[in-house]
């Protein structure tokens, strides 16, 4: 905060609670405060970045845990941007009994089909039937 080059701000990651039938905002489901750490001058292999407990995708899973499980008879669906495209986030939503819609960060990743065949996410999505909302 401030005008100095090295001053750091913060982010407030907010989850809104919206009524699926009316579209009305019902309130704030939860919030997570975080900040970006200064970039390290040490070169880190990109596969080891996933082990960093301070990576920004972690905040999505923390918010899902903070919101918790829906009450009986209610379904919660977390709608997230591509920063949440992380296996740990999927596990947290599943563990809390929530659904999720997450924008894919990479369509060229390999996934397994229901039959166990490997395919790129892009090819798999091209054959998945869609339904109008």
mmCIF file of C-alpha atoms in Angstrom, residues 13-93:
data_model
loop_
_atom_site.group_PDB
_atom_site.id
_atom_site.type_symbol
_atom_site.label_atom_id
_atom_site.label_comp_id
_atom_site.label_asym_id
_atom_site.label_seq_id
_atom_site.Cartn_x
_atom_site.Cartn_y
_atom_site.Cartn_z
ATOM 1 C CA UNK A 13 -10.979 -13.295 -2.376
ATOM 2 C CA UNK A 14 -14.759 -13.207 -1.876
ATOM 3 C CA UNK A 15 -17.394 -15.855 -2.457
ATOM 4 C CA UNK A 16 -20.914 -14.594 -3.114
ATOM 5 C CA UNK A 17 -23.977 -16.628 -2.235
ATOM 6 C CA UNK A 18 -26.461 -16.433 -5.107
ATOM 7 C CA UNK A 19 -29.969 -17.883 -5.416
ATOM 8 C CA UNK A 20 -29.949 -20.182 -8.463
ATOM 9 C CA UNK A 21 -33.670 -19.670 -9.144
ATOM 10 C CA UNK A 22 -33.963 -15.903 -8.864
ATOM 11 C CA UNK A 23 -30.366 -14.852 -9.508
ATOM 12 C CA UNK A 24 -30.489 -12.637 -6.412
ATOM 13 C CA UNK A 25 -27.334 -12.194 -4.346
ATOM 14 C CA UNK A 26 -28.120 -13.574 -0.870
ATOM 15 C CA UNK A 27 -24.933 -12.516 0.845
ATOM 16 C CA UNK A 28 -21.290 -13.230 1.317
ATOM 17 C CA UNK A 29 -20.496 -16.926 1.694
ATOM 18 C CA UNK A 30 -16.907 -16.349 2.782
ATOM 19 C CA UNK A 31 -13.703 -14.403 2.242
ATOM 20 C CA UNK A 32 -9.990 -15.166 2.211
ATOM 21 C CA UNK A 33 -7.350 -12.470 2.532
ATOM 22 C CA UNK A 34 -4.066 -13.049 0.700
ATOM 23 C CA UNK A 35 -1.129 -11.221 -0.808
ATOM 24 C CA UNK A 36 1.358 -11.938 -3.536
ATOM 25 C CA UNK A 37 4.787 -12.753 -2.242
ATOM 26 C CA UNK A 38 7.727 -10.977 -3.854
ATOM 27 C CA UNK A 39 9.146 -12.957 -6.764
ATOM 28 C CA UNK A 40 12.176 -15.005 -5.874
ATOM 29 C CA UNK A 41 15.353 -14.380 -7.816
ATOM 30 C CA UNK A 42 16.143 -18.089 -7.579
ATOM 31 C CA UNK A 43 15.057 -20.061 -10.648
ATOM 32 C CA UNK A 44 12.563 -22.763 -9.657
ATOM 33 C CA UNK A 45 11.633 -25.679 -11.906
ATOM 34 C CA UNK A 46 8.005 -25.248 -12.961
ATOM 35 C CA UNK A 47 6.956 -28.710 -11.699
ATOM 36 C CA UNK A 48 8.036 -27.826 -8.151
ATOM 37 C CA UNK A 49 5.858 -24.675 -8.089
ATOM 38 C CA UNK A 50 2.845 -26.890 -7.413
ATOM 39 C CA UNK A 51 4.388 -27.781 -4.058
ATOM 40 C CA UNK A 52 4.489 -24.145 -2.943
ATOM 41 C CA UNK A 53 1.887 -23.714 -0.160
ATOM 42 C CA UNK A 54 1.671 -19.994 -1.018
ATOM 43 C CA UNK A 55 0.620 -20.377 -4.661
ATOM 44 C CA UNK A 56 -2.501 -18.404 -5.546
ATOM 45 C CA UNK A 57 -4.625 -21.428 -6.460
ATOM 46 C CA UNK A 58 -4.571 -22.440 -2.775
ATOM 47 C CA UNK A 59 -6.904 -19.550 -1.906
ATOM 48 C CA UNK A 60 -9.739 -21.186 -3.891
ATOM 49 C CA UNK A 61 -9.514 -24.369 -1.828
ATOM 50 C CA UNK A 62 -9.261 -22.396 1.400
ATOM 51 C CA UNK A 63 -12.432 -20.486 0.519
ATOM 52 C CA UNK A 64 -14.259 -23.729 -0.306
ATOM 53 C CA UNK A 65 -13.236 -25.140 3.097
ATOM 54 C CA UNK A 66 -14.202 -21.861 4.800
ATOM 55 C CA UNK A 67 -17.694 -21.974 3.260
ATOM 56 C CA UNK A 68 -18.006 -25.650 4.192
ATOM 57 C CA UNK A 69 -20.657 -28.187 3.295
ATOM 58 C CA UNK A 70 -24.193 -27.260 2.252
ATOM 59 C CA UNK A 71 -27.100 -28.061 4.554
ATOM 60 C CA UNK A 72 -29.204 -31.150 3.834
ATOM 61 C CA UNK A 73 -31.374 -30.687 0.760
ATOM 62 C CA UNK A 74 -29.270 -27.823 -0.617
ATOM 63 C CA UNK A 75 -26.702 -27.971 -3.408
ATOM 64 C CA UNK A 76 -23.796 -25.557 -3.544
ATOM 65 C CA UNK A 77 -21.851 -25.103 -6.764
ATOM 66 C CA UNK A 78 -18.574 -23.196 -6.693
ATOM 67 C CA UNK A 79 -18.005 -21.270 -9.932
ATOM 68 C CA UNK A 80 -14.320 -20.445 -10.334
ATOM 69 C CA UNK A 81 -11.959 -18.890 -12.829
ATOM 70 C CA UNK A 82 -8.965 -20.693 -14.306
ATOM 71 C CA UNK A 83 -6.784 -19.929 -11.282
ATOM 72 C CA UNK A 84 -8.772 -22.661 -9.505
ATOM 73 C CA UNK A 85 -7.917 -25.277 -12.141
ATOM 74 C CA UNK A 86 -6.026 -27.357 -9.605
ATOM 75 C CA UNK A 87 -6.611 -30.949 -8.466
ATOM 76 C CA UNK A 88 -6.443 -29.923 -4.803
ATOM 77 C CA UNK A 89 -9.346 -27.488 -5.357
ATOM 78 C CA UNK A 90 -11.428 -30.294 -6.913
ATOM 79 C CA UNK A 91 -10.700 -32.518 -3.915
ATOM 80 C CA UNK A 92 -11.744 -29.834 -1.424
ATOM 81 C CA UNK A 93 -15.037 -29.218 -3.254
#
